mmCIF file with all atom_site columns, C-alpha atoms in Angstrom:
data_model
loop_
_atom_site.group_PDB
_atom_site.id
_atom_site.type_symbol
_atom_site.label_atom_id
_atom_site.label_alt_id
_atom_site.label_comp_id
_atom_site.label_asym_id
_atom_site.label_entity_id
_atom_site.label_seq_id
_atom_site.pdbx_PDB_ins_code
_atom_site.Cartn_x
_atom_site.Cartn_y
_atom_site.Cartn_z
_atom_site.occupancy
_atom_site.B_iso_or_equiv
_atom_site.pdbx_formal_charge
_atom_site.auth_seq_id
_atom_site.auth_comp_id
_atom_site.auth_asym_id
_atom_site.auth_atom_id
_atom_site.pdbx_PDB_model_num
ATOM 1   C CA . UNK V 1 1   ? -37.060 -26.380 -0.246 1.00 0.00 ? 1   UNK V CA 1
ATOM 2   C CA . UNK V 1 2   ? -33.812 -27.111 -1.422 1.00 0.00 ? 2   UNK V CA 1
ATOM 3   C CA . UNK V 1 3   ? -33.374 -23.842 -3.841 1.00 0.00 ? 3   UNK V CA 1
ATOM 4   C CA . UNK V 1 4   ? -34.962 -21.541 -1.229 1.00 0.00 ? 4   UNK V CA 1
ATOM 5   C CA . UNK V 1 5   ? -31.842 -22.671 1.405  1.00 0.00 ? 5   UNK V CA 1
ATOM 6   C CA . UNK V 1 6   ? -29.505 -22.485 -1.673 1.00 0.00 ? 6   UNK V CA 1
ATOM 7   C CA . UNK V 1 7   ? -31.358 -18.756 -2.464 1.00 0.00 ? 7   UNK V CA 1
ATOM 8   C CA . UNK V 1 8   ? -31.267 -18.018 1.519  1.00 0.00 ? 8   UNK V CA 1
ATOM 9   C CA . UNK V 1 9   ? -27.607 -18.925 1.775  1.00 0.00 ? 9   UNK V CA 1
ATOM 10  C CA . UNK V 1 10  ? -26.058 -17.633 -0.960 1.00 0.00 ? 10  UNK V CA 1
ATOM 11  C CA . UNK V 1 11  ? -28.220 -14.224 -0.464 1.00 0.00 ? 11  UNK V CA 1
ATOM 12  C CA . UNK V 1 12  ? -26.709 -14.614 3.356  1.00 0.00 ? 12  UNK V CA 1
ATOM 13  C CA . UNK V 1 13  ? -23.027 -14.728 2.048  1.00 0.00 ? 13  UNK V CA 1
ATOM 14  C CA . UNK V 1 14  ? -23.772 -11.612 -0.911 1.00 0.00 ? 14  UNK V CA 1
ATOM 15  C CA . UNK V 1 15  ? -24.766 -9.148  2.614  1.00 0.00 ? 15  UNK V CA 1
ATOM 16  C CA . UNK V 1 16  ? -22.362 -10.648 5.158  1.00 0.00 ? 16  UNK V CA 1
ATOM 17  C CA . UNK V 1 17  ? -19.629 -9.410  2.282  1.00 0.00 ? 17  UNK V CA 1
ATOM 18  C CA . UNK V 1 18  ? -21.380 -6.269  2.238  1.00 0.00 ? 18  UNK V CA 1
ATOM 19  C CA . UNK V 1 19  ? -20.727 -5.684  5.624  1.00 0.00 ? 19  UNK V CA 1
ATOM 20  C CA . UNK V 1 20  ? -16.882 -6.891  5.358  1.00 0.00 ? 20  UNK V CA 1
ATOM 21  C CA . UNK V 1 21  ? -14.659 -3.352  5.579  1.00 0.00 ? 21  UNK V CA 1
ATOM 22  C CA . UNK V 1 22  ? -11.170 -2.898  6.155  1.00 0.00 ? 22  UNK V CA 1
ATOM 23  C CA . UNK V 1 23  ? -9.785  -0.760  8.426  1.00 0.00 ? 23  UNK V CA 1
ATOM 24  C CA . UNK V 1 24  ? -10.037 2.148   6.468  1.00 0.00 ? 24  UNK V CA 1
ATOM 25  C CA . UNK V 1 25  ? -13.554 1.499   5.421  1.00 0.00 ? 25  UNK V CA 1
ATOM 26  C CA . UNK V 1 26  ? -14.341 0.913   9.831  1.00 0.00 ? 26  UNK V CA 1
ATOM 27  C CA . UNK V 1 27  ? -11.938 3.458   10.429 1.00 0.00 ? 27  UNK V CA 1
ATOM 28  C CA . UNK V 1 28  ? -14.061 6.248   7.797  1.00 0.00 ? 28  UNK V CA 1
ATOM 29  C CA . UNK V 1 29  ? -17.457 5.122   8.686  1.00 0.00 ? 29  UNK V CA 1
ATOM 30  C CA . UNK V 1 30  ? -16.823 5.370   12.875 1.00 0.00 ? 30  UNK V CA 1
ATOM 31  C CA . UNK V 1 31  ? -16.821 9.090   12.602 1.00 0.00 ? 31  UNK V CA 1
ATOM 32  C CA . UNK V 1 32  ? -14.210 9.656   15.416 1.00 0.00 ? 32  UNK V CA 1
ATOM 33  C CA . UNK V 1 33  ? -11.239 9.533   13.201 1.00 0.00 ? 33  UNK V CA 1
ATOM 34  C CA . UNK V 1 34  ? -11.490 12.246  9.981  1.00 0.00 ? 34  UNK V CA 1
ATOM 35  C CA . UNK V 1 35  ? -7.906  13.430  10.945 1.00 0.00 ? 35  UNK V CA 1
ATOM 36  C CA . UNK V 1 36  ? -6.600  10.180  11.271 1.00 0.00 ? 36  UNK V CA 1
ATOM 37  C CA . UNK V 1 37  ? -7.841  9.440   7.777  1.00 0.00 ? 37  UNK V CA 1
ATOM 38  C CA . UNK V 1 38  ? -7.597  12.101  6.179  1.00 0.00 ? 38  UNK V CA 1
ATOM 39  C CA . UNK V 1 39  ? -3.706  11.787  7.242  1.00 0.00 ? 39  UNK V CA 1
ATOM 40  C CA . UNK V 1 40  ? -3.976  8.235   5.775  1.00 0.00 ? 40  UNK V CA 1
ATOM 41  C CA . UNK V 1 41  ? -5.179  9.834   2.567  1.00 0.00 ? 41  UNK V CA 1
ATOM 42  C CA . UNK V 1 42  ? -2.613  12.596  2.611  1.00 0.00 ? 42  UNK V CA 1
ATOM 43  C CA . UNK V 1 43  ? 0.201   9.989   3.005  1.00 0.00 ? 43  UNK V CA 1
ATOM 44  C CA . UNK V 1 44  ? -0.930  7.732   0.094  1.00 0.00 ? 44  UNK V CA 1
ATOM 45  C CA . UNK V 1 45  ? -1.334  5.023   2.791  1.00 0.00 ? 45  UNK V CA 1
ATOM 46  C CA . UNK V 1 46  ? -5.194  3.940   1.989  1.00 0.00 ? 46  UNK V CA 1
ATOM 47  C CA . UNK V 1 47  ? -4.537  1.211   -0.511 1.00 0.00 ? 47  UNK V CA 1
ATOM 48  C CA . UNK V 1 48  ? -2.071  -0.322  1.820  1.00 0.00 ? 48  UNK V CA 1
ATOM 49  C CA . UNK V 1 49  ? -3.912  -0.270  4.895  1.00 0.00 ? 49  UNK V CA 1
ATOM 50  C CA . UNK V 1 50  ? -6.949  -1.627  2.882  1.00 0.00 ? 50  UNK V CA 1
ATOM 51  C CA . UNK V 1 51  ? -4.344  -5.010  1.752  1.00 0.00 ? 51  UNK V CA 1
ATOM 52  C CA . UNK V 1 52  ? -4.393  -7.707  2.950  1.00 0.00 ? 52  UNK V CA 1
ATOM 53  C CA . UNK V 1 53  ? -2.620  -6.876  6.517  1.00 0.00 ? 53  UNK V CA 1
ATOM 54  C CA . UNK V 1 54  ? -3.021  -8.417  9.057  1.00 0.00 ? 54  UNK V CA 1
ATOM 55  C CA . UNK V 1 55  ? -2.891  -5.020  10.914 1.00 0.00 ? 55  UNK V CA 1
ATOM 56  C CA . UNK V 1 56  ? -3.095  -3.669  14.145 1.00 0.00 ? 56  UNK V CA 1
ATOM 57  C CA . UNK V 1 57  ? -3.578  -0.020  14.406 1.00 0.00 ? 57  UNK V CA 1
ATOM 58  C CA . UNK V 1 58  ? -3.245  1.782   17.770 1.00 0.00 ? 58  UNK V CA 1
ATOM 59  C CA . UNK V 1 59  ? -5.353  4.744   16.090 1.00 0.00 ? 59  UNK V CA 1
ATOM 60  C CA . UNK V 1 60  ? -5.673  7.863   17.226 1.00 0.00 ? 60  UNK V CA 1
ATOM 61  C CA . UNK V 1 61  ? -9.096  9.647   17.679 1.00 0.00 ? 61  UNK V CA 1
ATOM 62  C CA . UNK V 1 62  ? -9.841  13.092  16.386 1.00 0.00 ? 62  UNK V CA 1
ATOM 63  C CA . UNK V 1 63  ? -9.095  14.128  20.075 1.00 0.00 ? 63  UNK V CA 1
ATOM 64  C CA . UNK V 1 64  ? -6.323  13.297  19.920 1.00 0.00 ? 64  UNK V CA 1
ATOM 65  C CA . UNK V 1 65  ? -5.210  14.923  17.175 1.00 0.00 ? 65  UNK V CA 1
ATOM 66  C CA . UNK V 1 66  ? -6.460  17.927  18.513 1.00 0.00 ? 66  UNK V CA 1
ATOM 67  C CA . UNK V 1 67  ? -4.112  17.952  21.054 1.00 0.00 ? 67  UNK V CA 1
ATOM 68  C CA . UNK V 1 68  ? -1.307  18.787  18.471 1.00 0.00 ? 68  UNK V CA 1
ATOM 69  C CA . UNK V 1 69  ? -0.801  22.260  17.672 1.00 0.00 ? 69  UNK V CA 1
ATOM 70  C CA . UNK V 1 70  ? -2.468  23.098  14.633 1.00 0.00 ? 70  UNK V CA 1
ATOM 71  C CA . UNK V 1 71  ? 0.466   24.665  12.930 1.00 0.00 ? 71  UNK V CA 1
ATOM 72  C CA . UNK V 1 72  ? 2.566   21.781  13.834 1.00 0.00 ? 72  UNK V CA 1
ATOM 73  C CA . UNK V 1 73  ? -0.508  19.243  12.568 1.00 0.00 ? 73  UNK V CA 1
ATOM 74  C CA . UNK V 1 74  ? -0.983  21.011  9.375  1.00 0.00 ? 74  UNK V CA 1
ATOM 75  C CA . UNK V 1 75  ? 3.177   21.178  8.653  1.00 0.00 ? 75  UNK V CA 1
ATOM 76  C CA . UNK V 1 76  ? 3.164   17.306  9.396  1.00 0.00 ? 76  UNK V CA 1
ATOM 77  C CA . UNK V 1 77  ? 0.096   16.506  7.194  1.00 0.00 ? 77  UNK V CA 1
ATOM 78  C CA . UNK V 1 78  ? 1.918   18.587  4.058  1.00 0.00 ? 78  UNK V CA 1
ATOM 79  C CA . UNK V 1 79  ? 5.271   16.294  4.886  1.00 0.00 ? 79  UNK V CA 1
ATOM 80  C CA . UNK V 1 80  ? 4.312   13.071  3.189  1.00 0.00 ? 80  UNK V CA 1
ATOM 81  C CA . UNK V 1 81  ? 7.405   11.729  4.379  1.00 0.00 ? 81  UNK V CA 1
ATOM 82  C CA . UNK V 1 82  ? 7.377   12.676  7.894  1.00 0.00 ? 82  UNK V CA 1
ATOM 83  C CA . UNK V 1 83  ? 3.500   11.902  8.011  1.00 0.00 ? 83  UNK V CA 1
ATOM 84  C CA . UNK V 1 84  ? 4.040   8.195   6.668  1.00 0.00 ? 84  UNK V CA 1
ATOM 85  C CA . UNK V 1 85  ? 6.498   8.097   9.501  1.00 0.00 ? 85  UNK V CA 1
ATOM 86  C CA . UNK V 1 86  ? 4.315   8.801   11.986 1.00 0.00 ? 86  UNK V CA 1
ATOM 87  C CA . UNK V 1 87  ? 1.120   7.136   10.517 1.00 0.00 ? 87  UNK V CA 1
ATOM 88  C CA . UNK V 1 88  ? 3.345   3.722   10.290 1.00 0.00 ? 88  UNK V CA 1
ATOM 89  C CA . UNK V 1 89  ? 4.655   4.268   13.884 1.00 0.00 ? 89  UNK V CA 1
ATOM 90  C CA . UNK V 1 90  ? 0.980   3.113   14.838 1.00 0.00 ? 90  UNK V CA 1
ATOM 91  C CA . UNK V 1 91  ? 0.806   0.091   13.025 1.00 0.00 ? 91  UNK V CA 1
ATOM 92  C CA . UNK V 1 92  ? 1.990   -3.352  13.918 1.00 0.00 ? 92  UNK V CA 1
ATOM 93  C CA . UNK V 1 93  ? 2.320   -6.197  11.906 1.00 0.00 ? 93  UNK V CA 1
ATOM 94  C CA . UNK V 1 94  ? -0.758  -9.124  12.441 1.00 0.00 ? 94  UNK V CA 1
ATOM 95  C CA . UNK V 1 95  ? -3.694  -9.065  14.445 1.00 0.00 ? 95  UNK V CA 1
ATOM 96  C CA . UNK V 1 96  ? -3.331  -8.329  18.145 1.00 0.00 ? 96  UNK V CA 1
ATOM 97  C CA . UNK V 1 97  ? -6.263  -8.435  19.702 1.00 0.00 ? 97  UNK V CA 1
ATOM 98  C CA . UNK V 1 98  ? -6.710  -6.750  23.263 1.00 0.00 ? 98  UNK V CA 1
ATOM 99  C CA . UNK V 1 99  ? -6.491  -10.380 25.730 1.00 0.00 ? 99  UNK V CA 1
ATOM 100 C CA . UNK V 1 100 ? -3.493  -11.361 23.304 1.00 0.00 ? 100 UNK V CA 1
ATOM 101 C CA . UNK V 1 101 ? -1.435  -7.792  24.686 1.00 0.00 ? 101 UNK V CA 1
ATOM 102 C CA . UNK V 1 102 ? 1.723   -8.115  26.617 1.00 0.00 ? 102 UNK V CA 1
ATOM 103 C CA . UNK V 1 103 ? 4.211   -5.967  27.940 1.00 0.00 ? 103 UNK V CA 1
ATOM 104 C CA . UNK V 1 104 ? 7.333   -5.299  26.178 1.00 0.00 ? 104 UNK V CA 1
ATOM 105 C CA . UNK V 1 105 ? 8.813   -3.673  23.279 1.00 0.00 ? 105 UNK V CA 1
ATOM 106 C CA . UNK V 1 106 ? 6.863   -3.821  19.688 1.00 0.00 ? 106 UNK V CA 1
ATOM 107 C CA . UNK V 1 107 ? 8.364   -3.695  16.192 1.00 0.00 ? 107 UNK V CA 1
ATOM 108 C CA . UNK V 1 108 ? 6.208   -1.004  14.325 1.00 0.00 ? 108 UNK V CA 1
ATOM 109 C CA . UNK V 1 109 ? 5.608   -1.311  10.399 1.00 0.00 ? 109 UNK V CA 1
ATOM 110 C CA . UNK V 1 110 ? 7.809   1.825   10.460 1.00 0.00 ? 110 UNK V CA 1
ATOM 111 C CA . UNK V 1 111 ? 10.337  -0.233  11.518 1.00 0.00 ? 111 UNK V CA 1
ATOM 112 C CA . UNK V 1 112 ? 10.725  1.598   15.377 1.00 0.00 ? 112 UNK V CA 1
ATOM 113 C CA . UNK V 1 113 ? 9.418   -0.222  18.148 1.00 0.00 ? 113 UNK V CA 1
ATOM 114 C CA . UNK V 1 114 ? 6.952   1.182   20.581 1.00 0.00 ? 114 UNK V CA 1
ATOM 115 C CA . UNK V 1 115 ? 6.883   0.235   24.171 1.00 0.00 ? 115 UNK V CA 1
ATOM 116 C CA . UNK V 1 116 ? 3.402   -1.232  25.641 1.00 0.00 ? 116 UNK V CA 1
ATOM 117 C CA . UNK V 1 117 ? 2.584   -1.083  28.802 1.00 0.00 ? 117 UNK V CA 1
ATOM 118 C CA . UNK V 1 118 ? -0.306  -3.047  31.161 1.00 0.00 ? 118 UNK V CA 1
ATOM 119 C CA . UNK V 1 119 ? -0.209  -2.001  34.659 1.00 0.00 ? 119 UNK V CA 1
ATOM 120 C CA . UNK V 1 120 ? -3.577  0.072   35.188 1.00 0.00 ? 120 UNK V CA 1
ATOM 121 C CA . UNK V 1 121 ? -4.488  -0.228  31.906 1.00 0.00 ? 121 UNK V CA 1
ATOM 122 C CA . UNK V 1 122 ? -3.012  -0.543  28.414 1.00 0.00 ? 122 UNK V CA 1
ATOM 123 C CA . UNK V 1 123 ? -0.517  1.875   27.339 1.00 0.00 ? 123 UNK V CA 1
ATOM 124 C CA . UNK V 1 124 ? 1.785   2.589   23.457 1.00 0.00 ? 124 UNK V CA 1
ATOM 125 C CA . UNK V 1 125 ? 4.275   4.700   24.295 1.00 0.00 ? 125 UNK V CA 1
ATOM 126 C CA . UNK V 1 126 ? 2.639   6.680   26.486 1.00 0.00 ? 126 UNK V CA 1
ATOM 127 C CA . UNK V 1 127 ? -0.828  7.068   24.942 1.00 0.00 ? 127 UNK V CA 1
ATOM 128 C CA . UNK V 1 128 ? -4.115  5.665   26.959 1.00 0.00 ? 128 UNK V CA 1
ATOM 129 C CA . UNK V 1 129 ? -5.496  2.870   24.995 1.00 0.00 ? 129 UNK V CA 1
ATOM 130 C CA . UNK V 1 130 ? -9.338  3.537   25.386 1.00 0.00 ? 130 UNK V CA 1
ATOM 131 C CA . UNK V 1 131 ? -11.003 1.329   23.194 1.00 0.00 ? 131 UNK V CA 1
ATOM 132 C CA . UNK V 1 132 ? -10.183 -2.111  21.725 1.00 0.00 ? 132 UNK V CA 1
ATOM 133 C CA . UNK V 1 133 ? -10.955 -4.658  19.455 1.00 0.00 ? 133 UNK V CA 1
ATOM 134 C CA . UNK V 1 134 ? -12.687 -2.628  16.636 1.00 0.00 ? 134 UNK V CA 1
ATOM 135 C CA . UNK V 1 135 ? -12.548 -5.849  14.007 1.00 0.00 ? 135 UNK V CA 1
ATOM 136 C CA . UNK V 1 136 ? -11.886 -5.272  10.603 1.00 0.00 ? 136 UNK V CA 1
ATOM 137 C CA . UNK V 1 137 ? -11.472 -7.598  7.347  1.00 0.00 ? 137 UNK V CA 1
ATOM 138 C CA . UNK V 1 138 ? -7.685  -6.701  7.422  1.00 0.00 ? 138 UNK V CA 1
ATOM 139 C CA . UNK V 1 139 ? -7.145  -6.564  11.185 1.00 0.00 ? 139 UNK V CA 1
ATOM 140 C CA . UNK V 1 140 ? -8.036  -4.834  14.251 1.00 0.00 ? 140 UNK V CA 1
ATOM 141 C CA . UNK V 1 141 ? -8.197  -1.619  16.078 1.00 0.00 ? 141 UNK V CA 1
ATOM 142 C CA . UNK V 1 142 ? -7.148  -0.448  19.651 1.00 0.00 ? 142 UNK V CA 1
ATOM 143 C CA . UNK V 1 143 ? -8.551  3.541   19.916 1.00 0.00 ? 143 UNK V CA 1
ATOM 144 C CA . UNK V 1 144 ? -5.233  5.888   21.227 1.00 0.00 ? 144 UNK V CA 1
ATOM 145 C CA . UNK V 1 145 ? -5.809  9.181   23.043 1.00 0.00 ? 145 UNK V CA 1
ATOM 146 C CA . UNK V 1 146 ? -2.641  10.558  21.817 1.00 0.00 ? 146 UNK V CA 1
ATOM 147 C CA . UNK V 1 147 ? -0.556  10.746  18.767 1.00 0.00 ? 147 UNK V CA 1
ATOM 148 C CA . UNK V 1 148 ? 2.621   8.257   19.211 1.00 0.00 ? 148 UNK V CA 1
ATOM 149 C CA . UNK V 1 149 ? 5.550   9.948   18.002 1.00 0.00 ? 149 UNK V CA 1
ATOM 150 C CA . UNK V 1 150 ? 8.700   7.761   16.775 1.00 0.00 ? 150 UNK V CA 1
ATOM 151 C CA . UNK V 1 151 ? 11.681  8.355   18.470 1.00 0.00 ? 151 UNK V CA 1
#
């Protein structure tokens, strides 16, 4: 009895880590953010956002994305600099999750702060939050219906 809830537990802990992903990895396998990631990949940002974090990413879906221009996404996406810019705009530093939000002013890993806002809703600079709490290993993430844009 003893080895079968040794076997049972350690078999248990061996899937549970299976299932552990990092934002990146929840981010990839949600299917509603290939631009976002594939911006993440163009920046050279995937082995940071898959550290250690804490993060919280205010991501934005491929909608919107689409609501940039595509000549003007495509020129941003071949501007690593200007891309990591704008891709670190959206993250904070540790794990906010969406009952721990308050209004005010937030430092950004980019180093700009973004204004939230709460009346009728959450709000980053403008942009609807529309989903929240998407857990990950390294952090959280609060869905965006537009690209942020630092000042």
């Amino acid at each position: 009895m003893k080895k079968s809830l040794i076997a049972l537990t350690l078999g248990f802990g061996v899937s549970m880590s299976a299932f552990a992903q990092d934002i990146v990895d929840v981010a990839s396998k949600a299917g509603t953010f290939k631009t976002l990631v594939a911006a993440v990949q163009a920046a050279g940002l995937v082995d940071t956002l898959k550290g250690p974090g804490p993060f919280t990413v205010f991501a934005p879906s491929d909608e919107a994305f689409a609501k940039i221009p595509k000549d003007k996404l495509d020129a941003l996406i071949k501007d690593k600099a200007a891309l990591t810019k704008v891709l670190t705009y959206h993250v904070v530093p540790g794990k906010v999750m969406a009952k721990d939000v308050k209004a005010g002013k937030v430092k950004t890993v980019q180093g700009s702060e973004i204004t939230v806002a709460t009346t009728g809703g959450v709000m980053v600079d403008g942009a609807k939050v529309v989903a929240t709490d998407v857990a990950a290993t390294n952090g959280v993430i609060h869905v965006i219906d537009t690209v942020i844009m630092p000042k």
